[in-house]
PDB file of C-alpha atoms in Angstrom:
ATOM      1  CA  CYS M 441     145.440  72.822 134.970  1.00  0.00           C
ATOM      2  CA  GLU M 442     141.597  73.239 134.954  1.00  0.00           C
ATOM      3  CA  SER M 443     140.323  70.743 137.345  1.00  0.00           C
ATOM      4  CA  PHE M 444     137.254  68.725 135.003  1.00  0.00           C
ATOM      5  CA  PRO M 445     134.330  70.505 137.687  1.00  0.00           C
ATOM      6  CA  ARG M 446     135.895  73.756 137.387  1.00  0.00           C
ATOM      7  CA  LYS M 447     135.831  73.119 133.562  1.00  0.00           C
ATOM      8  CA  ARG M 448     131.768  71.097 133.837  1.00  0.00           C
ATOM      9  CA  GLU M 449     130.940  73.969 136.173  1.00  0.00           C
ATOM     10  CA  ARG M 450     131.916  76.912 133.711  1.00  0.00           C
ATOM     11  CA  GLU M 451     130.358  74.718 130.142  1.00  0.00           C
ATOM     12  CA  ARG M 452     127.311  74.625 132.857  1.00  0.00           C
ATOM     13  CA  LYS M 453     127.956  78.883 132.422  1.00  0.00           C
ATOM     14  CA  ALA M 454     128.426  78.854 128.354  1.00  0.00           C
ATOM     15  CA  GLY M 455     125.732  77.015 128.321  1.00  0.00           C
ATOM     16  CA  THR M 456     122.880  79.209 130.966  1.00  0.00           C
ATOM     17  CA  MET M 457     124.313  82.118 128.474  1.00  0.00           C
ATOM     18  CA  LEU M 458     124.103  80.864 125.180  1.00  0.00           C
ATOM     19  CA  ARG M 459     120.652  79.458 126.210  1.00  0.00           C
ATOM     20  CA  ARG M 460     119.087  83.141 127.149  1.00  0.00           C
ATOM     21  CA  ALA M 461     119.930  84.618 124.396  1.00  0.00           C
ATOM     22  CA  LEU M 462     118.144  82.682 121.781  1.00  0.00           C
ATOM     23  CA  LEU M 463     115.135  83.038 123.948  1.00  0.00           C
ATOM     24  CA  PHE M 464     115.483  86.916 123.850  1.00  0.00           C
ATOM     25  CA  LEU M 465     115.955  86.810 120.125  1.00  0.00           C
ATOM     26  CA  PHE M 466     113.437  84.720 119.172  1.00  0.00           C
ATOM     27  CA  SER M 467     111.114  86.163 121.903  1.00  0.00           C
ATOM     28  CA  GLY M 468     111.627  89.528 119.394  1.00  0.00           C
ATOM     29  CA  LEU M 469     111.347  88.126 115.459  1.00  0.00           C
ATOM     30  CA  CYS M 470     108.076  86.309 117.421  1.00  0.00           C
ATOM     31  CA  ALA M 471     106.776  89.671 118.298  1.00  0.00           C
ATOM     32  CA  TRP M 472     106.064  89.459 114.233  1.00  0.00           C
ATOM     33  CA  GLY M 473     103.725  87.452 114.055  1.00  0.00           C
ATOM     34  CA  PHE M 474     100.140  86.896 113.005  1.00  0.00           C
ATOM     35  CA  ASN M 475      97.744  87.105 115.453  1.00  0.00           C
ATOM     36  CA  LEU M 476      95.624  84.531 114.064  1.00  0.00           C
ATOM     37  CA  ASP M 477      92.002  83.915 116.047  1.00  0.00           C
ATOM     38  CA  SER M 478      91.399  80.597 116.639  1.00  0.00           C
ATOM     39  CA  LYS M 479      88.322  81.380 118.428  1.00  0.00           C
ATOM     40  CA  ALA M 480      86.456  83.523 115.826  1.00  0.00           C
ATOM     41  CA  PRO M 481      88.484  82.474 112.248  1.00  0.00           C
ATOM     42  CA  THR M 482      87.472  84.707 108.813  1.00  0.00           C
ATOM     43  CA  VAL M 483      86.743  81.289 106.870  1.00  0.00           C
ATOM     44  CA  PHE M 484      87.755  82.100 103.290  1.00  0.00           C
ATOM     45  CA  VAL M 485      85.401  79.684 100.554  1.00  0.00           C
ATOM     46  CA  GLY M 486      86.300  78.565  96.482  1.00  0.00           C
ATOM     47  CA  PRO M 487      84.060  77.230  93.768  1.00  0.00           C
ATOM     48  CA  PRO M 488      83.771  73.800  94.377  1.00  0.00           C
ATOM     49  CA  GLY M 489      86.054  71.143  93.098  1.00  0.00           C
ATOM     50  CA  SER M 490      88.374  73.937  91.701  1.00  0.00           C
ATOM     51  CA  PHE M 491      90.254  72.728  94.904  1.00  0.00           C
ATOM     52  CA  PHE M 492      90.496  76.532  96.712  1.00  0.00           C
ATOM     53  CA  GLY M 493      92.921  76.315  98.901  1.00  0.00           C
ATOM     54  CA  PHE M 494      96.161  74.265  97.278  1.00  0.00           C
ATOM     55  CA  SER M 495      98.870  77.049  97.700  1.00  0.00           C
ATOM     56  CA  VAL M 496      98.447  79.851  99.238  1.00  0.00           C
ATOM     57  CA  ASP M 497     100.155  83.066 100.261  1.00  0.00           C
ATOM     58  CA  PHE M 498     100.746  86.236 102.626  1.00  0.00           C
ATOM     59  CA  TYR M 499     100.547  89.706 100.299  1.00  0.00           C
ATOM     60  CA  LEU M 500     101.296  92.056 102.665  1.00  0.00           C
ATOM     61  CA  PRO M 501     101.996  95.820 100.078  1.00  0.00           C
ATOM     62  CA  GLU M 502      99.147  97.712 102.215  1.00  0.00           C
ATOM     63  CA  GLU M 503      96.778  96.145 103.911  1.00  0.00           C
ATOM     64  CA  GLN M 504      96.755  92.224 104.792  1.00  0.00           C
ATOM     65  CA  SER M 505      95.366  89.756 102.396  1.00  0.00           C
ATOM     66  CA  ILE M 506      95.828  86.830 101.340  1.00  0.00           C
ATOM     67  CA  LEU M 507      96.323  84.525  97.543  1.00  0.00           C
ATOM     68  CA  VAL M 508      94.888  81.359  97.654  1.00  0.00           C
ATOM     69  CA  GLY M 509      95.091  79.137  94.366  1.00  0.00           C
ATOM     70  CA  ALA M 510      92.916  76.866  92.767  1.00  0.00           C
ATOM     71  CA  PRO M 511      93.796  74.436  90.168  1.00  0.00           C
ATOM     72  CA  LYS M 512      90.773  73.311  89.531  1.00  0.00           C
ATOM     73  CA  ALA M 513      89.042  76.006  88.979  1.00  0.00           C
ATOM     74  CA  GLU M 514      87.259  77.557  85.304  1.00  0.00           C
ATOM     75  CA  THR M 515      88.492  80.305  83.795  1.00  0.00           C
ATOM     76  CA  GLY M 516      85.544  81.329  81.562  1.00  0.00           C
ATOM     77  CA  GLN M 517      87.767  81.567  78.759  1.00  0.00           C
ATOM     78  CA  SER M 518      86.015  80.360  75.719  1.00  0.00           C
ATOM     79  CA  GLU M 519      87.459  76.413  75.114  1.00  0.00           C
ATOM     80  CA  ILE M 520      89.488  76.345  78.246  1.00  0.00           C
ATOM     81  CA  ARG M 521      88.514  73.624  80.651  1.00  0.00           C
ATOM     82  CA  GLN M 522      89.881  74.106  84.529  1.00  0.00           C
ATOM     83  CA  GLY M 523      92.078  75.961  83.724  1.00  0.00           C
ATOM     84  CA  GLY M 524      92.904  76.666  87.043  1.00  0.00           C
ATOM     85  CA  ALA M 525      92.952  80.615  89.161  1.00  0.00           C
ATOM     86  CA  VAL M 526      94.587  82.965  91.544  1.00  0.00           C
ATOM     87  CA  PHE M 527      91.690  84.323  94.988  1.00  0.00           C
ATOM     88  CA  TYR M 528      93.487  87.662  95.543  1.00  0.00           C
ATOM     89  CA  CYS M 529      90.800  87.545  99.278  1.00  0.00           C
ATOM     90  CA  PRO M 530      91.803  91.193 101.491  1.00  0.00           C
ATOM     91  CA  TRP M 531      91.893  89.861 104.997  1.00  0.00           C
ATOM     92  CA  HIS M 532      89.610  92.285 107.468  1.00  0.00           C
ATOM     93  CA  LEU M 533      86.849  91.687 110.531  1.00  0.00           C
ATOM     94  CA  GLY M 534      83.899  90.849 108.376  1.00  0.00           C
ATOM     95  CA  ASN M 535      85.210  90.172 104.857  1.00  0.00           C
ATOM     96  CA  ASN M 536      85.365  86.572 103.431  1.00  0.00           C
ATOM     97  CA  ARG M 537      84.653  87.708  99.838  1.00  0.00           C
ATOM     98  CA  CYS M 538      87.938  86.675  97.122  1.00  0.00           C
ATOM     99  CA  THR M 539      87.984  88.379  93.415  1.00  0.00           C
ATOM    100  CA  THR M 540      89.622  86.500  91.227  1.00  0.00           C
ATOM    101  CA  ILE M 541      93.168  87.548  89.247  1.00  0.00           C
ATOM    102  CA  GLU M 542      92.894  88.146  86.101  1.00  0.00           C
ATOM    103  CA  PHE M 543      96.793  87.026  85.542  1.00  0.00           C
ATOM    104  CA  ASP M 544      95.827  85.555  81.524  1.00  0.00           C
ATOM    105  CA  ARG M 545      93.262  87.348  78.804  1.00  0.00           C
ATOM    106  CA  SER M 546      94.572  85.743  75.801  1.00  0.00           C
ATOM    107  CA  ARG M 547      93.304  83.285  74.095  1.00  0.00           C
ATOM    108  CA  LEU M 548      94.275  80.504  72.842  1.00  0.00           C
ATOM    109  CA  GLU M 549      97.995  80.447  70.676  1.00  0.00           C
ATOM    110  CA  GLU M 550      97.030  79.072  66.965  1.00  0.00           C
ATOM    111  CA  ILE M 551      99.529  78.028  63.940  1.00  0.00           C
ATOM    112  CA  ASN M 552     100.085  81.161  61.574  1.00  0.00           C
ATOM    113  CA  GLY M 553      96.586  81.631  61.491  1.00  0.00           C
ATOM    114  CA  THR M 554      95.100  77.892  60.904  1.00  0.00           C
ATOM    115  CA  LEU M 555      93.193  76.221  63.185  1.00  0.00           C
ATOM    116  CA  LYS M 556      95.790  73.813  64.668  1.00  0.00           C
ATOM    117  CA  GLN M 557      96.195  75.102  68.310  1.00  0.00           C
ATOM    118  CA  MET M 558      99.937  76.091  69.840  1.00  0.00           C
ATOM    119  CA  GLU M 559      98.694  75.903  73.528  1.00  0.00           C
ATOM    120  CA  PHE M 560      96.871  73.642  75.452  1.00  0.00           C
ATOM    121  CA  LYS M 561      94.853  75.046  78.903  1.00  0.00           C
ATOM    122  CA  SER M 562      92.260  72.829  79.749  1.00  0.00           C
ATOM    123  CA  LEU M 563      93.926  70.936  83.020  1.00  0.00           C
ATOM    124  CA  GLN M 564      97.319  73.118  83.248  1.00  0.00           C
ATOM    125  CA  TRP M 565      96.332  73.382  87.569  1.00  0.00           C
ATOM    126  CA  PHE M 566      96.878  77.179  86.823  1.00  0.00           C
ATOM    127  CA  GLY M 567      97.221  78.683  90.694  1.00  0.00           C
ATOM    128  CA  ALA M 568      99.305  75.299  91.578  1.00  0.00           C
ATOM    129  CA  THR M 569     102.153  77.763  92.710  1.00  0.00           C
ATOM    130  CA  VAL M 570     101.282  81.093  94.245  1.00  0.00           C
ATOM    131  CA  ARG M 571     104.274  83.195  95.059  1.00  0.00           C
ATOM    132  CA  SER M 572     104.185  86.775  96.594  1.00  0.00           C
ATOM    133  CA  HIS M 573     106.762  89.263  97.619  1.00  0.00           C
ATOM    134  CA  GLY M 574     106.493  93.162  97.512  1.00  0.00           C
ATOM    135  CA  LYS M 575     104.025  94.200  95.255  1.00  0.00           C
ATOM    136  CA  SER M 576     104.642  90.696  92.961  1.00  0.00           C
ATOM    137  CA  ILE M 577     102.658  87.689  92.554  1.00  0.00           C
ATOM    138  CA  LEU M 578     103.834  85.390  90.849  1.00  0.00           C
ATOM    139  CA  ALA M 579     101.533  81.750  89.511  1.00  0.00           C
ATOM    140  CA  CYS M 580     102.300  79.494  87.585  1.00  0.00           C
ATOM    141  CA  ALA M 581     100.172  76.515  85.257  1.00  0.00           C
ATOM    142  CA  PRO M 582     103.383  73.353  85.411  1.00  0.00           C
ATOM    143  CA  LEU M 583     101.154  70.978  83.596  1.00  0.00           C
ATOM    144  CA  TYR M 584     100.459  74.415  80.435  1.00  0.00           C
ATOM    145  CA  SER M 585     101.280  71.939  77.172  1.00  0.00           C
ATOM    146  CA  TRP M 586     103.067  73.409  73.980  1.00  0.00           C
ATOM    147  CA  ARG M 587     103.076  72.112  70.536  1.00  0.00           C
ATOM    148  CA  THR M 588     106.532  71.640  68.822  1.00  0.00           C
ATOM    149  CA  THR M 589     106.513  72.279  64.994  1.00  0.00           C
ATOM    150  CA  LYS M 590     109.974  72.724  64.132  1.00  0.00           C
ATOM    151  CA  ASP M 591     110.498  68.853  64.019  1.00  0.00           C
ATOM    152  CA  GLU M 592     107.587  66.033  64.578  1.00  0.00           C
ATOM    153  CA  PRO M 593     105.051  67.800  65.973  1.00  0.00           C
ATOM    154  CA  GLN M 594     104.432  67.101  69.075  1.00  0.00           C
ATOM    155  CA  ARG M 595     102.681  67.937  72.384  1.00  0.00           C
ATOM    156  CA  GLU M 596     104.766  68.482  75.923  1.00  0.00           C
ATOM    157  CA  VAL M 597     103.838  69.400  79.367  1.00  0.00           C
ATOM    158  CA  VAL M 598     106.423  72.415  80.219  1.00  0.00           C
ATOM    159  CA  GLY M 599     104.565  75.167  82.328  1.00  0.00           C
ATOM    160  CA  THR M 600     103.823  78.270  81.902  1.00  0.00           C
ATOM    161  CA  CYS M 601     103.960  81.401  84.980  1.00  0.00           C
ATOM    162  CA  TYR M 602     102.932  84.734  84.925  1.00  0.00           C
ATOM    163  CA  LEU M 603     104.388  87.702  86.983  1.00  0.00           C
ATOM    164  CA  SER M 604     101.578  90.312  88.157  1.00  0.00           C
ATOM    165  CA  ILE M 605     103.381  93.995  89.088  1.00  0.00           C
ATOM    166  CA  ASN M 606     103.705  96.504  90.917  1.00  0.00           C
ATOM    167  CA  ASN M 607     100.061  95.617  92.839  1.00  0.00           C
ATOM    168  CA  PHE M 608      97.863  94.234  89.770  1.00  0.00           C
ATOM    169  CA  THR M 609      98.855  96.823  86.594  1.00  0.00           C
ATOM    170  CA  LYS M 610     100.725  94.661  84.963  1.00  0.00           C
ATOM    171  CA  PHE M 611     101.388  90.996  83.669  1.00  0.00           C
ATOM    172  CA  VAL M 612     103.378  89.727  82.627  1.00  0.00           C
ATOM    173  CA  GLU M 613     103.625  85.308  81.390  1.00  0.00           C
ATOM    174  CA  TYR M 614     106.922  83.913  81.378  1.00  0.00           C
ATOM    175  CA  ALA M 615     107.566  80.300  79.432  1.00  0.00           C
ATOM    176  CA  PRO M 616     111.595  79.669  79.213  1.00  0.00           C
ATOM    177  CA  CYS M 617     110.037  75.999  78.575  1.00  0.00           C
ATOM    178  CA  ARG M 618     108.098  76.982  75.396  1.00  0.00           C
ATOM    179  CA  SER M 619     109.962  76.562  71.620  1.00  0.00           C
ATOM    180  CA  GLY M 620     109.344  75.808  68.317  1.00  0.00           C
ATOM    181  CA  ASN M 621     111.711  71.807  69.345  1.00  0.00           C
ATOM    182  CA  MET M 622     111.210  69.132  71.624  1.00  0.00           C
ATOM    183  CA  ARG M 623     115.454  69.670  72.240  1.00  0.00           C
ATOM    184  CA  SER M 624     115.375  73.401  73.580  1.00  0.00           C
ATOM    185  CA  MET M 625     112.197  71.976  75.452  1.00  0.00           C
ATOM    186  CA  ARG M 626     113.932  69.306  76.759  1.00  0.00           C
ATOM    187  CA  GLU M 627     117.109  71.325  78.160  1.00  0.00           C
ATOM    188  CA  GLY M 628     114.570  74.720  78.715  1.00  0.00           C
ATOM    189  CA  ILE M 629     113.020  72.393  81.936  1.00  0.00           C
ATOM    190  CA  ASP M 630     116.098  73.300  84.599  1.00  0.00           C
ATOM    191  CA  ASN M 631     115.960  76.297  83.822  1.00  0.00           C
ATOM    192  CA  GLU M 632     112.078  77.029  85.311  1.00  0.00           C
ATOM    193  CA  ASN M 633     113.082  76.950  89.505  1.00  0.00           C
ATOM    194  CA  ILE M 634     115.638  79.055  88.698  1.00  0.00           C
ATOM    195  CA  LEU M 635     114.069  81.883  86.786  1.00  0.00           C
ATOM    196  CA  ASN M 636     110.620  80.791  89.256  1.00  0.00           C
ATOM    197  CA  ASN M 637     113.438  82.352  92.583  1.00  0.00           C
ATOM    198  CA  PHE M 638     115.342  84.624  90.605  1.00  0.00           C
ATOM    199  CA  ILE M 639     111.715  86.658  88.893  1.00  0.00           C
ATOM    200  CA  LEU M 640     110.952  86.808  93.523  1.00  0.00           C
ATOM    201  CA  GLN M 641     113.734  88.824  94.434  1.00  0.00           C
ATOM    202  CA  ASN M 642     114.117  90.920  92.305  1.00  0.00           C
ATOM    203  CA  ASN M 643     110.999  92.364  91.439  1.00  0.00           C
ATOM    204  CA  GLU M 644     109.636  94.590  94.058  1.00  0.00           C
TER     205      GLU M 644
END
């Protein structure tokens, strides 16, 4: 039978070895981090009142850059007020300029050519969520609204997302909750987060 002091000594040695192994492991991981310069930082500034910086993610297909969401930015699209935007900011010495990524170039959809709006993009908070994966970027507007037509017409917040594929060469909209009736939209709300994660994991 092992004595108590000898058992304590064996446990102490095992704990020391474990701490050394973890220290070695995490020291290797830290080598992959960014070297942030606190004395001479790069400062990016967006339009006043746009909530520039509400969401941020790194974008590293070739050179280091940053994606910045500004969910209350003006887009310049007709009939849309503070639709929100996502900015692309190359991160290198001497640069502090950002450019808007044009995810959505479409006009507001109407009902069968009438003047009744089907969708509402003003104050939709596009850019509230920004995620990147390889050469793909996902940006979402959680307050995007859609009007139903099959049952009693109503305006419902359903949200929508846009995916930039292969370094800004193609843009695709994903709006799984958008439908012609209230029941379908409510059933689709739970699927949006699943779709977002699926897109990021399966598009390069």
